[in-house]
């Protein structure tokens, strides 16, 4: 911000938003809803046409067969996560999740009275997943938070890995919070919903959002899918926190969710092109970088070039190249030595970043 205030150009790779604008058909649906005076209170759990459309989408896209009453509309994924943690974690419960993790997760766990149990992503990439989970089990472990595709690493859990996690959850009678915010942004492999696996729908609270799939970050709308007894708690949480999401926004979301899913094909190609460009620029610059199969972040290990401390690395990169990034340690101790950079950018910005990296 200081650099920009001084009139210097900053190449902003630190963000977490789709580079595309909200599609016109979504904006049109909002305008029509306003003209039709859909401006009064909605039922706090969501308008029925949207709940019905979400049920159909869950069946066809996610392989999750639920009733419309198992779905509740939330003010974005962040609100969905807040409600999910509040509904499933009791004070003193241990909550397991993979690290590096999306920063608010640690706070959500703490605010619900839970105790964080981190499992390094590196351990489940390189060795037996079940072993990495089992070695951290205590009698207090109650909840497992699973984010795939993942922020900040871009990891996508395979069907086999998710099956291993599902068996682990059933063996230890755990509740799972599945964060599927990036479900439509998978470039290699496929997105598998935790609740679609045998025996999982009855113990999984799934958080979905319109933010990333439909470039609707500012609209604040998402939805939660959960069985009883959780849905009863979730209804109270939504009622007493926001008392339902803005009514015209729900009509806009209805237009989004009923769109032909082929809508995502060209979008995915745009992201893939950007990912490949940035990842190869990182490698040429001497960073060690896995090719992230999903979401829209790369998470290179920059230690060889920029040193161990990710805050200093972020500052050095900014000074030398004008590229802004997020220090990996913000996403937990396992993120140290890394930087998170988004490739959700215009091609022009991305090409400027690639040229700047060549001069590093
Ligand atoms: N989950 C993950 C992993 C995210 O990265 C984000 C946003 O960055 C969210 C959930 C929530 O997004 P929103 O509140 O915009 O729906």
JSON list of C-alpha atoms and ligand atoms in Angstrom, two decimals, residues 76-78 81 102 147 151 179 181-182 209 211-212 220, ligand 1:
[
{"chain": "A", "resi": 76, "resn": "UNK", "atom": "CA", "xyz": [-20.94, -17.02, 1.98]},
{"chain": "A", "resi": 77, "resn": "UNK", "atom": "CA", "xyz": [-18.62, -19.87, 2.79]},
{"chain": "A", "resi": 78, "resn": "UNK", "atom": "CA", "xyz": [-17.06, -17.98, 5.72]},
{"chain": "A", "resi": 81, "resn": "UNK", "atom": "CA", "xyz": [-17.81, -22.42, 8.18]},
{"chain": "A", "resi": 102, "resn": "UNK", "atom": "CA", "xyz": [-6.76, -21.22, 5.10]},
{"chain": "A", "resi": 147, "resn": "UNK", "atom": "CA", "xyz": [-10.50, -28.60, 2.38]},
{"chain": "A", "resi": 151, "resn": "UNK", "atom": "CA", "xyz": [-6.18, -22.98, -0.10]},
{"chain": "A", "resi": 179, "resn": "UNK", "atom": "CA", "xyz": [-14.92, -27.17, 2.70]},
{"chain": "A", "resi": 181, "resn": "UNK", "atom": "CA", "xyz": [-15.23, -23.71, -1.86]},
{"chain": "A", "resi": 182, "resn": "UNK", "atom": "CA", "xyz": [-13.12, -24.47, -4.98]},
{"chain": "A", "resi": 209, "resn": "UNK", "atom": "CA", "xyz": [-20.00, -21.03, -1.82]},
{"chain": "A", "resi": 211, "resn": "UNK", "atom": "CA", "xyz": [-17.79, -16.85, -4.42]},
{"chain": "A", "resi": 212, "resn": "UNK", "atom": "CA", "xyz": [-15.13, -18.71, -6.39]},
{"chain": "A", "resi": 220, "resn": "UNK", "atom": "CA", "xyz": [-21.91, -13.09, 0.17]},
{"chain": "B", "resi": 1, "resn": "LIG", "atom": "N1", "xyz": [-12.94, -21.77, 2.21]},
{"chain": "B", "resi": 1, "resn": "LIG", "atom": "C1", "xyz": [-11.76, -21.50, 1.65]},
{"chain": "B", "resi": 1, "resn": "LIG", "atom": "C2", "xyz": [-10.72, -22.57, 1.62]},
{"chain": "B", "resi": 1, "resn": "LIG", "atom": "C3", "xyz": [-11.50, -20.22, 1.12]},
{"chain": "B", "resi": 1, "resn": "LIG", "atom": "O1", "xyz": [-10.30, -19.97, 0.56]},
{"chain": "B", "resi": 1, "resn": "LIG", "atom": "C4", "xyz": [-12.51, -19.24, 1.19]},
{"chain": "B", "resi": 1, "resn": "LIG", "atom": "C5", "xyz": [-12.24, -17.88, 0.68]},
{"chain": "B", "resi": 1, "resn": "LIG", "atom": "O2", "xyz": [-11.15, -17.48, 0.40]},
{"chain": "B", "resi": 1, "resn": "LIG", "atom": "C6", "xyz": [-13.74, -19.60, 1.77]},
{"chain": "B", "resi": 1, "resn": "LIG", "atom": "C7", "xyz": [-13.92, -20.86, 2.26]},
{"chain": "B", "resi": 1, "resn": "LIG", "atom": "C8", "xyz": [-14.88, -18.65, 1.94]},
{"chain": "B", "resi": 1, "resn": "LIG", "atom": "O3", "xyz": [-15.21, -17.83, 0.90]},
{"chain": "B", "resi": 1, "resn": "LIG", "atom": "P1", "xyz": [-16.53, -16.97, 0.94]},
{"chain": "B", "resi": 1, "resn": "LIG", "atom": "O4", "xyz": [-16.78, -16.56, 2.35]},
{"chain": "B", "resi": 1, "resn": "LIG", "atom": "O5", "xyz": [-16.26, -15.81, 0.03]},
{"chain": "B", "resi": 1, "resn": "LIG", "atom": "O6", "xyz": [-17.62, -17.83, 0.42]}
]
